[in-house]
């Protein structure tokens, strides 16, 4: 820990600016600037945020539903003082291209394929992978193809075990795939609307007295990319594909058990969608994983940004990823 503090202070000092006023000096520590970038792959534009020295180890931040890399706007500068950070928008989310869902079927295989192509284009050969929500099915698909590229895992309310889903929640995902009725489609479509995004996502597992910790910037940004019927249909198709992840859980678990990646689990324990049992279940296959249950909900990175950043920096330093 002492070594980490020294290293981090040196890193921060290199980013500081010294202000002289009379006989006094003040040192201000400033994070690297975040840049906003596009890469074109097969006529598709993929957007990503980037910060930090490219000579440092890379952390890739994979976002969930209904968000984009915007969900990491506060976390990125905290990590970029010591790491190279890349946060992409999934195909069909945020500023990345939204291909027409009437001609393109959105699946997690498709999202993972484009995200992997982005990593290859950026020549990021190895990285620490942070996953939240939809980030898990994207990330684990990437890891299954080449597990040696993953230096460490950071799991934040990113489910890979049935333990983390109530029976009702499991049924929701299964019927989203198997029930092709118009009524089911309309129900899934309703979940992409304004009220559902705000109250059934961001504020769902927050106490009313504590709701002011959740920035309205989060859902305002998300809803800006869910204005059209086409944009909302993209997310409906991903709901319909989500059960493929439950089917793959055993394969992902076997991979984790065999590979034993260095793993940090930071989980909002108030999450009602992916409950804390899903966090604890990782320890069956990863007994050496570091587990922290935070006083937060599904969007823990929005609520507990500093806590998560501190845990990540300490974890990576302890595991000599620096």
PDB file of C-alpha atoms in Angstrom:
ATOM      1  CA  UNK A   1       0.000   0.000   0.000  1.00  0.00           C
ATOM      2  CA  UNK A   2       2.851   2.371   0.892  1.00  0.00           C
ATOM      3  CA  UNK A   3       4.458   1.695  -2.481  1.00  0.00           C
ATOM      4  CA  UNK A   4       1.158   2.414  -4.231  1.00  0.00           C
ATOM      5  CA  UNK A   5       0.771   5.759  -2.439  1.00  0.00           C
ATOM      6  CA  UNK A   6       4.273   6.822  -3.413  1.00  0.00           C
ATOM      7  CA  UNK A   7       3.783   5.788  -7.034  1.00  0.00           C
ATOM      8  CA  UNK A   8       0.398   7.491  -7.235  1.00  0.00           C
ATOM      9  CA  UNK A   9       1.733  10.719  -5.718  1.00  0.00           C
ATOM     10  CA  UNK A  10       4.580  10.752  -8.216  1.00  0.00           C
ATOM     11  CA  UNK A  11       2.096  10.199 -11.020  1.00  0.00           C
ATOM     12  CA  UNK A  12      -0.168  12.943  -9.737  1.00  0.00           C
ATOM     13  CA  UNK A  13       2.768  15.299  -9.237  1.00  0.00           C
ATOM     14  CA  UNK A  14       3.643  14.957 -12.882  1.00  0.00           C
ATOM     15  CA  UNK A  15       0.163  16.229 -13.678  1.00  0.00           C
ATOM     16  CA  UNK A  16       0.294  19.107 -11.219  1.00  0.00           C
ATOM     17  CA  UNK A  17       0.732  22.785 -11.743  1.00  0.00           C
ATOM     18  CA  UNK A  18       2.611  25.006  -9.318  1.00  0.00           C
ATOM     19  CA  UNK A  19       1.200  28.413  -8.464  1.00  0.00           C
ATOM     20  CA  UNK A  20       3.459  30.958  -6.746  1.00  0.00           C
ATOM     21  CA  UNK A  21       1.890  33.744  -4.719  1.00  0.00           C
ATOM     22  CA  UNK A  22       4.361  35.780  -2.701  1.00  0.00           C
ATOM     23  CA  UNK A  23       6.295  33.397  -0.497  1.00  0.00           C
ATOM     24  CA  UNK A  24       3.727  30.595  -0.725  1.00  0.00           C
ATOM     25  CA  UNK A  25       3.402  27.764  -3.214  1.00  0.00           C
ATOM     26  CA  UNK A  26       0.345  25.662  -3.939  1.00  0.00           C
ATOM     27  CA  UNK A  27       0.347  22.414  -5.853  1.00  0.00           C
ATOM     28  CA  UNK A  28      -2.792  21.524  -7.777  1.00  0.00           C
ATOM     29  CA  UNK A  29      -3.201  17.970  -9.077  1.00  0.00           C
ATOM     30  CA  UNK A  30      -5.024  17.717 -12.373  1.00  0.00           C
ATOM     31  CA  UNK A  31      -6.114  14.558 -14.211  1.00  0.00           C
ATOM     32  CA  UNK A  32      -5.263  14.049 -17.882  1.00  0.00           C
ATOM     33  CA  UNK A  33      -7.785  15.368 -20.360  1.00  0.00           C
ATOM     34  CA  UNK A  34     -10.375  12.975 -21.783  1.00  0.00           C
ATOM     35  CA  UNK A  35     -10.643  12.865 -25.560  1.00  0.00           C
ATOM     36  CA  UNK A  36     -13.705  11.882 -27.603  1.00  0.00           C
ATOM     37  CA  UNK A  37     -12.959   9.723 -30.596  1.00  0.00           C
ATOM     38  CA  UNK A  38     -14.339   7.659 -33.468  1.00  0.00           C
ATOM     39  CA  UNK A  39     -13.006   4.640 -35.313  1.00  0.00           C
ATOM     40  CA  UNK A  40     -14.643   3.460 -38.531  1.00  0.00           C
ATOM     41  CA  UNK A  41     -14.978  -0.322 -38.952  1.00  0.00           C
ATOM     42  CA  UNK A  42     -16.902  -1.726 -41.927  1.00  0.00           C
ATOM     43  CA  UNK A  43     -18.573   1.666 -42.472  1.00  0.00           C
ATOM     44  CA  UNK A  44     -19.680   1.668 -38.831  1.00  0.00           C
ATOM     45  CA  UNK A  45     -18.463   4.461 -36.555  1.00  0.00           C
ATOM     46  CA  UNK A  46     -17.604   3.366 -33.025  1.00  0.00           C
ATOM     47  CA  UNK A  47     -17.246   6.077 -30.421  1.00  0.00           C
ATOM     48  CA  UNK A  48     -14.931   5.871 -27.439  1.00  0.00           C
ATOM     49  CA  UNK A  49     -13.616   8.074 -24.649  1.00  0.00           C
ATOM     50  CA  UNK A  50      -9.915   7.904 -23.908  1.00  0.00           C
ATOM     51  CA  UNK A  51      -7.623   9.347 -21.265  1.00  0.00           C
ATOM     52  CA  UNK A  52      -4.217   8.727 -19.724  1.00  0.00           C
ATOM     53  CA  UNK A  53      -0.756   7.763 -20.898  1.00  0.00           C
ATOM     54  CA  UNK A  54      -0.843   4.996 -23.521  1.00  0.00           C
ATOM     55  CA  UNK A  55       2.396   3.615 -22.095  1.00  0.00           C
ATOM     56  CA  UNK A  56       0.530   2.666 -18.915  1.00  0.00           C
ATOM     57  CA  UNK A  57      -1.633  -0.467 -18.594  1.00  0.00           C
ATOM     58  CA  UNK A  58      -5.035  -0.091 -20.222  1.00  0.00           C
ATOM     59  CA  UNK A  59      -8.399  -0.310 -18.470  1.00  0.00           C
ATOM     60  CA  UNK A  60     -11.358  -0.900 -20.787  1.00  0.00           C
ATOM     61  CA  UNK A  61     -14.716   0.184 -19.344  1.00  0.00           C
ATOM     62  CA  UNK A  62     -17.711  -1.711 -20.785  1.00  0.00           C
ATOM     63  CA  UNK A  63     -21.056  -0.067 -20.114  1.00  0.00           C
ATOM     64  CA  UNK A  64     -24.515  -1.447 -19.418  1.00  0.00           C
ATOM     65  CA  UNK A  65     -28.145  -0.744 -20.270  1.00  0.00           C
ATOM     66  CA  UNK A  66     -29.510   1.838 -20.967  1.00  0.00           C
ATOM     67  CA  UNK A  67     -26.287   3.792 -20.938  1.00  0.00           C
ATOM     68  CA  UNK A  68     -23.061   4.361 -22.835  1.00  0.00           C
ATOM     69  CA  UNK A  69     -19.510   5.392 -21.992  1.00  0.00           C
ATOM     70  CA  UNK A  70     -21.115   8.505 -20.496  1.00  0.00           C
ATOM     71  CA  UNK A  71     -21.714   6.427 -17.364  1.00  0.00           C
ATOM     72  CA  UNK A  72     -17.946   6.533 -16.752  1.00  0.00           C
ATOM     73  CA  UNK A  73     -17.484  10.281 -17.239  1.00  0.00           C
ATOM     74  CA  UNK A  74     -16.548  10.736 -13.564  1.00  0.00           C
ATOM     75  CA  UNK A  75     -14.591   7.499 -13.123  1.00  0.00           C
ATOM     76  CA  UNK A  76     -12.329   7.999 -16.158  1.00  0.00           C
ATOM     77  CA  UNK A  77     -10.291  10.962 -14.824  1.00  0.00           C
ATOM     78  CA  UNK A  78      -9.828   9.249 -11.458  1.00  0.00           C
ATOM     79  CA  UNK A  79      -8.261   6.205 -13.132  1.00  0.00           C
ATOM     80  CA  UNK A  80      -6.421   8.081 -15.874  1.00  0.00           C
ATOM     81  CA  UNK A  81      -3.976   9.620 -13.399  1.00  0.00           C
ATOM     82  CA  UNK A  82      -2.256   6.230 -13.352  1.00  0.00           C
ATOM     83  CA  UNK A  83      -3.708   4.201 -16.255  1.00  0.00           C
ATOM     84  CA  UNK A  84      -4.639   4.411 -19.907  1.00  0.00           C
ATOM     85  CA  UNK A  85      -8.437   4.293 -19.996  1.00  0.00           C
ATOM     86  CA  UNK A  86     -10.703   3.467 -22.944  1.00  0.00           C
ATOM     87  CA  UNK A  87     -14.497   3.496 -22.672  1.00  0.00           C
ATOM     88  CA  UNK A  88     -16.390   2.571 -25.867  1.00  0.00           C
ATOM     89  CA  UNK A  89     -20.047   3.013 -26.749  1.00  0.00           C
ATOM     90  CA  UNK A  90     -21.642  -0.236 -27.884  1.00  0.00           C
ATOM     91  CA  UNK A  91     -22.844  -0.449 -31.439  1.00  0.00           C
ATOM     92  CA  UNK A  92     -26.366   0.998 -31.305  1.00  0.00           C
ATOM     93  CA  UNK A  93     -25.732   2.953 -28.102  1.00  0.00           C
ATOM     94  CA  UNK A  94     -24.551   6.474 -27.372  1.00  0.00           C
ATOM     95  CA  UNK A  95     -22.557   8.121 -30.125  1.00  0.00           C
ATOM     96  CA  UNK A  96     -21.712   4.891 -31.964  1.00  0.00           C
ATOM     97  CA  UNK A  97     -23.622   4.144 -35.179  1.00  0.00           C
ATOM     98  CA  UNK A  98     -27.195   3.009 -34.682  1.00  0.00           C
ATOM     99  CA  UNK A  99     -27.701   0.562 -37.535  1.00  0.00           C
ATOM    100  CA  UNK A 100     -31.311   0.131 -38.608  1.00  0.00           C
ATOM    101  CA  UNK A 101     -32.774  -2.760 -36.548  1.00  0.00           C
ATOM    102  CA  UNK A 102     -35.077  -3.708 -39.417  1.00  0.00           C
ATOM    103  CA  UNK A 103     -32.012  -4.732 -41.442  1.00  0.00           C
ATOM    104  CA  UNK A 104     -29.552  -5.560 -38.630  1.00  0.00           C
ATOM    105  CA  UNK A 105     -30.420  -7.952 -35.808  1.00  0.00           C
ATOM    106  CA  UNK A 106     -28.808  -6.775 -32.600  1.00  0.00           C
ATOM    107  CA  UNK A 107     -27.255  -9.535 -30.497  1.00  0.00           C
ATOM    108  CA  UNK A 108     -24.558  -9.639 -27.855  1.00  0.00           C
ATOM    109  CA  UNK A 109     -22.408 -11.561 -30.310  1.00  0.00           C
ATOM    110  CA  UNK A 110     -22.621  -8.568 -32.640  1.00  0.00           C
ATOM    111  CA  UNK A 111     -21.746  -6.055 -29.909  1.00  0.00           C
ATOM    112  CA  UNK A 112     -18.798  -8.133 -28.719  1.00  0.00           C
ATOM    113  CA  UNK A 113     -17.492  -8.571 -32.250  1.00  0.00           C
ATOM    114  CA  UNK A 114     -17.414  -4.828 -32.912  1.00  0.00           C
ATOM    115  CA  UNK A 115     -15.912  -4.037 -29.512  1.00  0.00           C
ATOM    116  CA  UNK A 116     -13.178  -6.589 -30.123  1.00  0.00           C
ATOM    117  CA  UNK A 117     -12.496  -5.053 -33.534  1.00  0.00           C
ATOM    118  CA  UNK A 118     -12.181  -1.685 -31.821  1.00  0.00           C
ATOM    119  CA  UNK A 119      -9.564  -3.074 -29.419  1.00  0.00           C
ATOM    120  CA  UNK A 120      -7.669  -4.590 -32.366  1.00  0.00           C
ATOM    121  CA  UNK A 121      -7.820  -1.338 -34.329  1.00  0.00           C
ATOM    122  CA  UNK A 122      -6.476   0.586 -31.330  1.00  0.00           C
ATOM    123  CA  UNK A 123      -3.759  -2.090 -30.988  1.00  0.00           C
ATOM    124  CA  UNK A 124      -4.675  -2.791 -27.384  1.00  0.00           C
ATOM    125  CA  UNK A 125      -3.262  -6.279 -26.963  1.00  0.00           C
ATOM    126  CA  UNK A 126      -3.891  -6.709 -23.229  1.00  0.00           C
ATOM    127  CA  UNK A 127      -6.064  -4.849 -20.772  1.00  0.00           C
ATOM    128  CA  UNK A 128      -7.935  -4.790 -17.506  1.00  0.00           C
ATOM    129  CA  UNK A 129     -11.633  -5.263 -18.244  1.00  0.00           C
ATOM    130  CA  UNK A 130     -14.313  -3.459 -16.225  1.00  0.00           C
ATOM    131  CA  UNK A 131     -17.854  -4.765 -16.813  1.00  0.00           C
ATOM    132  CA  UNK A 132     -21.263  -3.533 -15.677  1.00  0.00           C
ATOM    133  CA  UNK A 133     -24.669  -4.971 -16.671  1.00  0.00           C
ATOM    134  CA  UNK A 134     -24.644  -5.476 -20.496  1.00  0.00           C
ATOM    135  CA  UNK A 135     -20.863  -5.128 -20.239  1.00  0.00           C
ATOM    136  CA  UNK A 136     -20.649  -8.679 -18.860  1.00  0.00           C
ATOM    137  CA  UNK A 137     -22.099 -10.506 -21.896  1.00  0.00           C
ATOM    138  CA  UNK A 138     -19.972  -8.337 -24.174  1.00  0.00           C
ATOM    139  CA  UNK A 139     -16.837  -8.768 -22.082  1.00  0.00           C
ATOM    140  CA  UNK A 140     -17.138 -12.488 -21.441  1.00  0.00           C
ATOM    141  CA  UNK A 141     -17.635 -13.176 -25.136  1.00  0.00           C
ATOM    142  CA  UNK A 142     -14.408 -11.276 -25.818  1.00  0.00           C
ATOM    143  CA  UNK A 143     -12.633 -13.131 -23.034  1.00  0.00           C
ATOM    144  CA  UNK A 144     -13.826 -16.533 -24.259  1.00  0.00           C
ATOM    145  CA  UNK A 145     -12.073 -15.915 -27.587  1.00  0.00           C
ATOM    146  CA  UNK A 146      -8.740 -14.957 -26.024  1.00  0.00           C
ATOM    147  CA  UNK A 147      -8.619 -15.093 -22.214  1.00  0.00           C
ATOM    148  CA  UNK A 148      -4.886 -14.333 -22.107  1.00  0.00           C
ATOM    149  CA  UNK A 149      -5.523 -10.763 -23.250  1.00  0.00           C
ATOM    150  CA  UNK A 150      -7.285 -10.005 -19.964  1.00  0.00           C
ATOM    151  CA  UNK A 151      -4.847  -8.839 -17.280  1.00  0.00           C
ATOM    152  CA  UNK A 152      -7.550  -8.572 -14.640  1.00  0.00           C
ATOM    153  CA  UNK A 153     -11.320  -8.354 -14.243  1.00  0.00           C
ATOM    154  CA  UNK A 154     -13.309  -5.687 -12.451  1.00  0.00           C
ATOM    155  CA  UNK A 155     -16.885  -6.858 -11.989  1.00  0.00           C
ATOM    156  CA  UNK A 156     -19.468  -4.228 -11.062  1.00  0.00           C
ATOM    157  CA  UNK A 157     -23.032  -5.546 -10.958  1.00  0.00           C
ATOM    158  CA  UNK A 158     -22.162  -7.696 -13.949  1.00  0.00           C
ATOM    159  CA  UNK A 159     -23.943 -11.008 -13.658  1.00  0.00           C
ATOM    160  CA  UNK A 160     -22.584 -14.418 -14.696  1.00  0.00           C
ATOM    161  CA  UNK A 161     -24.500 -16.663 -12.254  1.00  0.00           C
ATOM    162  CA  UNK A 162     -28.159 -17.550 -11.893  1.00  0.00           C
ATOM    163  CA  UNK A 163     -27.714 -16.836  -8.181  1.00  0.00           C
ATOM    164  CA  UNK A 164     -27.859 -13.128  -9.014  1.00  0.00           C
ATOM    165  CA  UNK A 165     -31.267 -13.389 -10.679  1.00  0.00           C
ATOM    166  CA  UNK A 166     -34.547 -14.099  -8.933  1.00  0.00           C
ATOM    167  CA  UNK A 167     -36.739 -16.760 -10.517  1.00  0.00           C
ATOM    168  CA  UNK A 168     -38.991 -13.962 -11.739  1.00  0.00           C
ATOM    169  CA  UNK A 169     -36.026 -12.224 -13.356  1.00  0.00           C
ATOM    170  CA  UNK A 170     -34.854 -15.438 -15.000  1.00  0.00           C
ATOM    171  CA  UNK A 171     -38.349 -15.927 -16.387  1.00  0.00           C
ATOM    172  CA  UNK A 172     -38.334 -12.370 -17.717  1.00  0.00           C
ATOM    173  CA  UNK A 173     -35.246 -13.041 -19.812  1.00  0.00           C
ATOM    174  CA  UNK A 174     -36.399 -16.472 -20.999  1.00  0.00           C
ATOM    175  CA  UNK A 175     -39.821 -15.248 -22.109  1.00  0.00           C
ATOM    176  CA  UNK A 176     -38.279 -12.193 -23.758  1.00  0.00           C
ATOM    177  CA  UNK A 177     -36.585 -14.691 -26.065  1.00  0.00           C
ATOM    178  CA  UNK A 178     -39.342 -17.272 -26.471  1.00  0.00           C
ATOM    179  CA  UNK A 179     -42.540 -15.196 -26.420  1.00  0.00           C
ATOM    180  CA  UNK A 180     -42.830 -13.634 -29.866  1.00  0.00           C
ATOM    181  CA  UNK A 181     -46.287 -12.149 -29.341  1.00  0.00           C
ATOM    182  CA  UNK A 182     -47.026  -8.494 -30.037  1.00  0.00           C
ATOM    183  CA  UNK A 183     -48.050  -8.044 -26.409  1.00  0.00           C
ATOM    184  CA  UNK A 184     -44.630  -9.191 -25.206  1.00  0.00           C
ATOM    185  CA  UNK A 185     -42.897  -6.964 -27.715  1.00  0.00           C
ATOM    186  CA  UNK A 186     -44.946  -3.981 -26.606  1.00  0.00           C
ATOM    187  CA  UNK A 187     -44.075  -4.672 -22.966  1.00  0.00           C
ATOM    188  CA  UNK A 188     -40.349  -4.800 -23.755  1.00  0.00           C
ATOM    189  CA  UNK A 189     -40.695  -1.628 -25.814  1.00  0.00           C
ATOM    190  CA  UNK A 190     -42.321   0.129 -22.861  1.00  0.00           C
ATOM    191  CA  UNK A 191     -39.212  -0.569 -20.780  1.00  0.00           C
ATOM    192  CA  UNK A 192     -37.217   1.699 -23.090  1.00  0.00           C
ATOM    193  CA  UNK A 193     -39.442   4.725 -22.451  1.00  0.00           C
ATOM    194  CA  UNK A 194     -38.747   7.785 -20.296  1.00  0.00           C
ATOM    195  CA  UNK A 195     -40.584   6.724 -17.148  1.00  0.00           C
ATOM    196  CA  UNK A 196     -39.050   3.248 -17.184  1.00  0.00           C
ATOM    197  CA  UNK A 197     -35.510   4.543 -17.751  1.00  0.00           C
ATOM    198  CA  UNK A 198     -35.768   6.980 -14.853  1.00  0.00           C
ATOM    199  CA  UNK A 199     -37.867   5.078 -12.335  1.00  0.00           C
ATOM    200  CA  UNK A 200     -37.287   1.413 -13.219  1.00  0.00           C
ATOM    201  CA  UNK A 201     -33.585   1.807 -13.883  1.00  0.00           C
ATOM    202  CA  UNK A 202     -31.757   4.709 -12.238  1.00  0.00           C
ATOM    203  CA  UNK A 203     -34.046   5.341  -9.254  1.00  0.00           C
ATOM    204  CA  UNK A 204     -35.379   1.796  -8.923  1.00  0.00           C
ATOM    205  CA  UNK A 205     -33.211   0.643  -6.028  1.00  0.00           C
ATOM    206  CA  UNK A 206     -32.606   4.022  -4.386  1.00  0.00           C
ATOM    207  CA  UNK A 207     -34.414   5.218  -1.286  1.00  0.00           C
ATOM    208  CA  UNK A 208     -36.374   8.427  -1.916  1.00  0.00           C
ATOM    209  CA  UNK A 209     -34.357  10.243   0.743  1.00  0.00           C
ATOM    210  CA  UNK A 210     -31.145   9.298  -1.067  1.00  0.00           C
ATOM    211  CA  UNK A 211     -32.183   9.950  -4.661  1.00  0.00           C
ATOM    212  CA  UNK A 212     -30.193  13.192  -4.908  1.00  0.00           C
ATOM    213  CA  UNK A 213     -26.939  11.211  -5.260  1.00  0.00           C
ATOM    214  CA  UNK A 214     -28.029  10.065  -8.717  1.00  0.00           C
ATOM    215  CA  UNK A 215     -27.236  12.694 -11.340  1.00  0.00           C
ATOM    216  CA  UNK A 216     -30.094  13.416 -13.764  1.00  0.00           C
ATOM    217  CA  UNK A 217     -27.377  13.857 -16.399  1.00  0.00           C
ATOM    218  CA  UNK A 218     -27.264  10.056 -16.605  1.00  0.00           C
ATOM    219  CA  UNK A 219     -30.831   9.421 -17.743  1.00  0.00           C
ATOM    220  CA  UNK A 220     -31.033  12.680 -19.713  1.00  0.00           C
ATOM    221  CA  UNK A 221     -28.069  11.526 -21.790  1.00  0.00           C
ATOM    222  CA  UNK A 222     -29.482   8.012 -22.225  1.00  0.00           C
ATOM    223  CA  UNK A 223     -32.905   9.261 -23.266  1.00  0.00           C
ATOM    224  CA  UNK A 224     -31.342  11.515 -25.900  1.00  0.00           C
ATOM    225  CA  UNK A 225     -30.329   8.302 -27.696  1.00  0.00           C
ATOM    226  CA  UNK A 226     -33.701   6.605 -27.175  1.00  0.00           C
ATOM    227  CA  UNK A 227     -35.890   9.200 -28.854  1.00  0.00           C
ATOM    228  CA  UNK A 228     -36.768   7.334 -32.019  1.00  0.00           C
ATOM    229  CA  UNK A 229     -38.690   4.103 -32.435  1.00  0.00           C
ATOM    230  CA  UNK A 230     -35.657   2.651 -34.194  1.00  0.00           C
ATOM    231  CA  UNK A 231     -33.348   3.428 -31.253  1.00  0.00           C
ATOM    232  CA  UNK A 232     -35.751   1.792 -28.834  1.00  0.00           C
ATOM    233  CA  UNK A 233     -36.147  -1.284 -31.045  1.00  0.00           C
ATOM    234  CA  UNK A 234     -32.387  -1.844 -30.827  1.00  0.00           C
ATOM    235  CA  UNK A 235     -32.681  -2.267 -27.065  1.00  0.00           C
ATOM    236  CA  UNK A 236     -35.769  -4.475 -27.442  1.00  0.00           C
ATOM    237  CA  UNK A 237     -33.744  -6.828 -29.642  1.00  0.00           C
ATOM    238  CA  UNK A 238     -31.028  -6.994 -26.983  1.00  0.00           C
ATOM    239  CA  UNK A 239     -33.649  -7.845 -24.340  1.00  0.00           C
ATOM    240  CA  UNK A 240     -34.827 -10.605 -26.660  1.00  0.00           C
ATOM    241  CA  UNK A 241     -31.265 -11.910 -27.001  1.00  0.00           C
ATOM    242  CA  UNK A 242     -30.349 -11.680 -23.308  1.00  0.00           C
ATOM    243  CA  UNK A 243     -31.360 -15.250 -22.476  1.00  0.00           C
ATOM    244  CA  UNK A 244     -28.420 -16.433 -24.603  1.00  0.00           C
ATOM    245  CA  UNK A 245     -26.265 -15.116 -21.770  1.00  0.00           C
ATOM    246  CA  UNK A 246     -28.003 -17.229 -19.133  1.00  0.00           C
ATOM    247  CA  UNK A 247     -27.461 -20.245 -21.371  1.00  0.00           C
ATOM    248  CA  UNK A 248     -23.738 -19.426 -21.567  1.00  0.00           C
ATOM    249  CA  UNK A 249     -23.230 -18.857 -17.835  1.00  0.00           C
ATOM    250  CA  UNK A 250     -21.823 -22.390 -17.264  1.00  0.00           C
ATOM    251  CA  UNK A 251     -19.211 -21.887 -20.015  1.00  0.00           C
ATOM    252  CA  UNK A 252     -18.184 -18.526 -18.592  1.00  0.00           C
ATOM    253  CA  UNK A 253     -17.923 -20.026 -15.128  1.00  0.00           C
ATOM    254  CA  UNK A 254     -15.732 -22.858 -16.419  1.00  0.00           C
ATOM    255  CA  UNK A 255     -13.492 -20.319 -18.126  1.00  0.00           C
ATOM    256  CA  UNK A 256     -13.146 -18.314 -14.912  1.00  0.00           C
ATOM    257  CA  UNK A 257     -12.382 -21.454 -12.925  1.00  0.00           C
ATOM    258  CA  UNK A 258      -9.727 -22.571 -15.394  1.00  0.00           C
ATOM    259  CA  UNK A 259      -8.112 -19.179 -16.035  1.00  0.00           C
ATOM    260  CA  UNK A 260      -8.268 -17.760 -12.474  1.00  0.00           C
ATOM    261  CA  UNK A 261      -7.972 -14.123 -13.582  1.00  0.00           C
ATOM    262  CA  UNK A 262      -7.118 -11.537 -10.961  1.00  0.00           C
ATOM    263  CA  UNK A 263     -10.580 -10.279 -10.085  1.00  0.00           C
ATOM    264  CA  UNK A 264     -12.039  -7.366  -8.143  1.00  0.00           C
ATOM    265  CA  UNK A 265     -15.785  -7.484  -7.468  1.00  0.00           C
ATOM    266  CA  UNK A 266     -17.339  -4.138  -6.515  1.00  0.00           C
ATOM    267  CA  UNK A 267     -21.089  -4.637  -6.324  1.00  0.00           C
ATOM    268  CA  UNK A 268     -23.919  -2.341  -5.306  1.00  0.00           C
ATOM    269  CA  UNK A 269     -25.606  -4.545  -2.703  1.00  0.00           C
ATOM    270  CA  UNK A 270     -28.947  -2.726  -3.038  1.00  0.00           C
ATOM    271  CA  UNK A 271     -29.283  -3.832  -6.660  1.00  0.00           C
ATOM    272  CA  UNK A 272     -32.669  -5.520  -7.055  1.00  0.00           C
ATOM    273  CA  UNK A 273     -32.092  -6.648 -10.646  1.00  0.00           C
ATOM    274  CA  UNK A 274     -28.666  -8.271 -10.247  1.00  0.00           C
ATOM    275  CA  UNK A 275     -28.655  -9.016  -6.545  1.00  0.00           C
ATOM    276  CA  UNK A 276     -25.658  -9.476  -4.262  1.00  0.00           C
ATOM    277  CA  UNK A 277     -25.907 -13.275  -4.393  1.00  0.00           C
ATOM    278  CA  UNK A 278     -24.591 -12.943  -7.929  1.00  0.00           C
ATOM    279  CA  UNK A 279     -21.500 -11.206  -6.582  1.00  0.00           C
ATOM    280  CA  UNK A 280     -20.867 -13.839  -3.916  1.00  0.00           C
ATOM    281  CA  UNK A 281     -21.323 -16.645  -6.457  1.00  0.00           C
ATOM    282  CA  UNK A 282     -18.121 -15.596  -8.244  1.00  0.00           C
ATOM    283  CA  UNK A 283     -16.157 -16.846  -5.235  1.00  0.00           C
ATOM    284  CA  UNK A 284     -17.101 -20.437  -6.067  1.00  0.00           C
ATOM    285  CA  UNK A 285     -14.933 -20.284  -9.175  1.00  0.00           C
ATOM    286  CA  UNK A 286     -12.622 -17.447  -8.103  1.00  0.00           C
ATOM    287  CA  UNK A 287     -11.850 -18.077  -4.413  1.00  0.00           C
ATOM    288  CA  UNK A 288      -9.031 -15.518  -4.490  1.00  0.00           C
ATOM    289  CA  UNK A 289     -11.211 -12.729  -5.871  1.00  0.00           C
ATOM    290  CA  UNK A 290     -11.536  -9.555  -3.837  1.00  0.00           C
ATOM    291  CA  UNK A 291     -15.190  -8.826  -3.021  1.00  0.00           C
ATOM    292  CA  UNK A 292     -16.644  -5.515  -1.839  1.00  0.00           C
ATOM    293  CA  UNK A 293     -20.397  -5.040  -1.379  1.00  0.00           C
ATOM    294  CA  UNK A 294     -21.062  -1.320  -1.576  1.00  0.00           C
ATOM    295  CA  UNK A 295     -23.945   0.675  -0.135  1.00  0.00           C
ATOM    296  CA  UNK A 296     -25.275   1.376  -3.615  1.00  0.00           C
ATOM    297  CA  UNK A 297     -27.628   0.060  -6.265  1.00  0.00           C
ATOM    298  CA  UNK A 298     -27.277  -1.182  -9.840  1.00  0.00           C
ATOM    299  CA  UNK A 299     -25.488   1.979 -10.994  1.00  0.00           C
ATOM    300  CA  UNK A 300     -22.828   1.917  -8.293  1.00  0.00           C
ATOM    301  CA  UNK A 301     -20.316   3.777 -10.473  1.00  0.00           C
ATOM    302  CA  UNK A 302     -22.716   6.730 -10.510  1.00  0.00           C
ATOM    303  CA  UNK A 303     -23.281   6.631  -6.745  1.00  0.00           C
ATOM    304  CA  UNK A 304     -19.896   5.590  -5.377  1.00  0.00           C
ATOM    305  CA  UNK A 305     -17.432   6.779  -8.008  1.00  0.00           C
ATOM    306  CA  UNK A 306     -14.622   7.711  -5.625  1.00  0.00           C
ATOM    307  CA  UNK A 307     -14.988   4.507  -3.593  1.00  0.00           C
ATOM    308  CA  UNK A 308     -14.795   2.366  -6.719  1.00  0.00           C
ATOM    309  CA  UNK A 309     -11.848   4.311  -8.124  1.00  0.00           C
ATOM    310  CA  UNK A 310      -9.930   3.882  -4.853  1.00  0.00           C
ATOM    311  CA  UNK A 311     -10.667   0.146  -4.752  1.00  0.00           C
ATOM    312  CA  UNK A 312      -9.547  -0.276  -8.369  1.00  0.00           C
ATOM    313  CA  UNK A 313      -6.296   1.644  -7.892  1.00  0.00           C
ATOM    314  CA  UNK A 314      -5.444  -0.265  -4.733  1.00  0.00           C
ATOM    315  CA  UNK A 315      -6.353  -3.619  -6.280  1.00  0.00           C
ATOM    316  CA  UNK A 316      -4.281  -3.091  -9.417  1.00  0.00           C
ATOM    317  CA  UNK A 317      -1.317  -1.861  -7.399  1.00  0.00           C
ATOM    318  CA  UNK A 318      -1.471  -4.889  -5.082  1.00  0.00           C
ATOM    319  CA  UNK A 319      -1.482  -7.129  -8.142  1.00  0.00           C
ATOM    320  CA  UNK A 320       1.462  -5.294  -9.739  1.00  0.00           C
ATOM    321  CA  UNK A 321      -0.568  -4.016 -12.702  1.00  0.00           C
ATOM    322  CA  UNK A 322       0.956  -0.576 -12.975  1.00  0.00           C
TER     323      UNK A 322
END
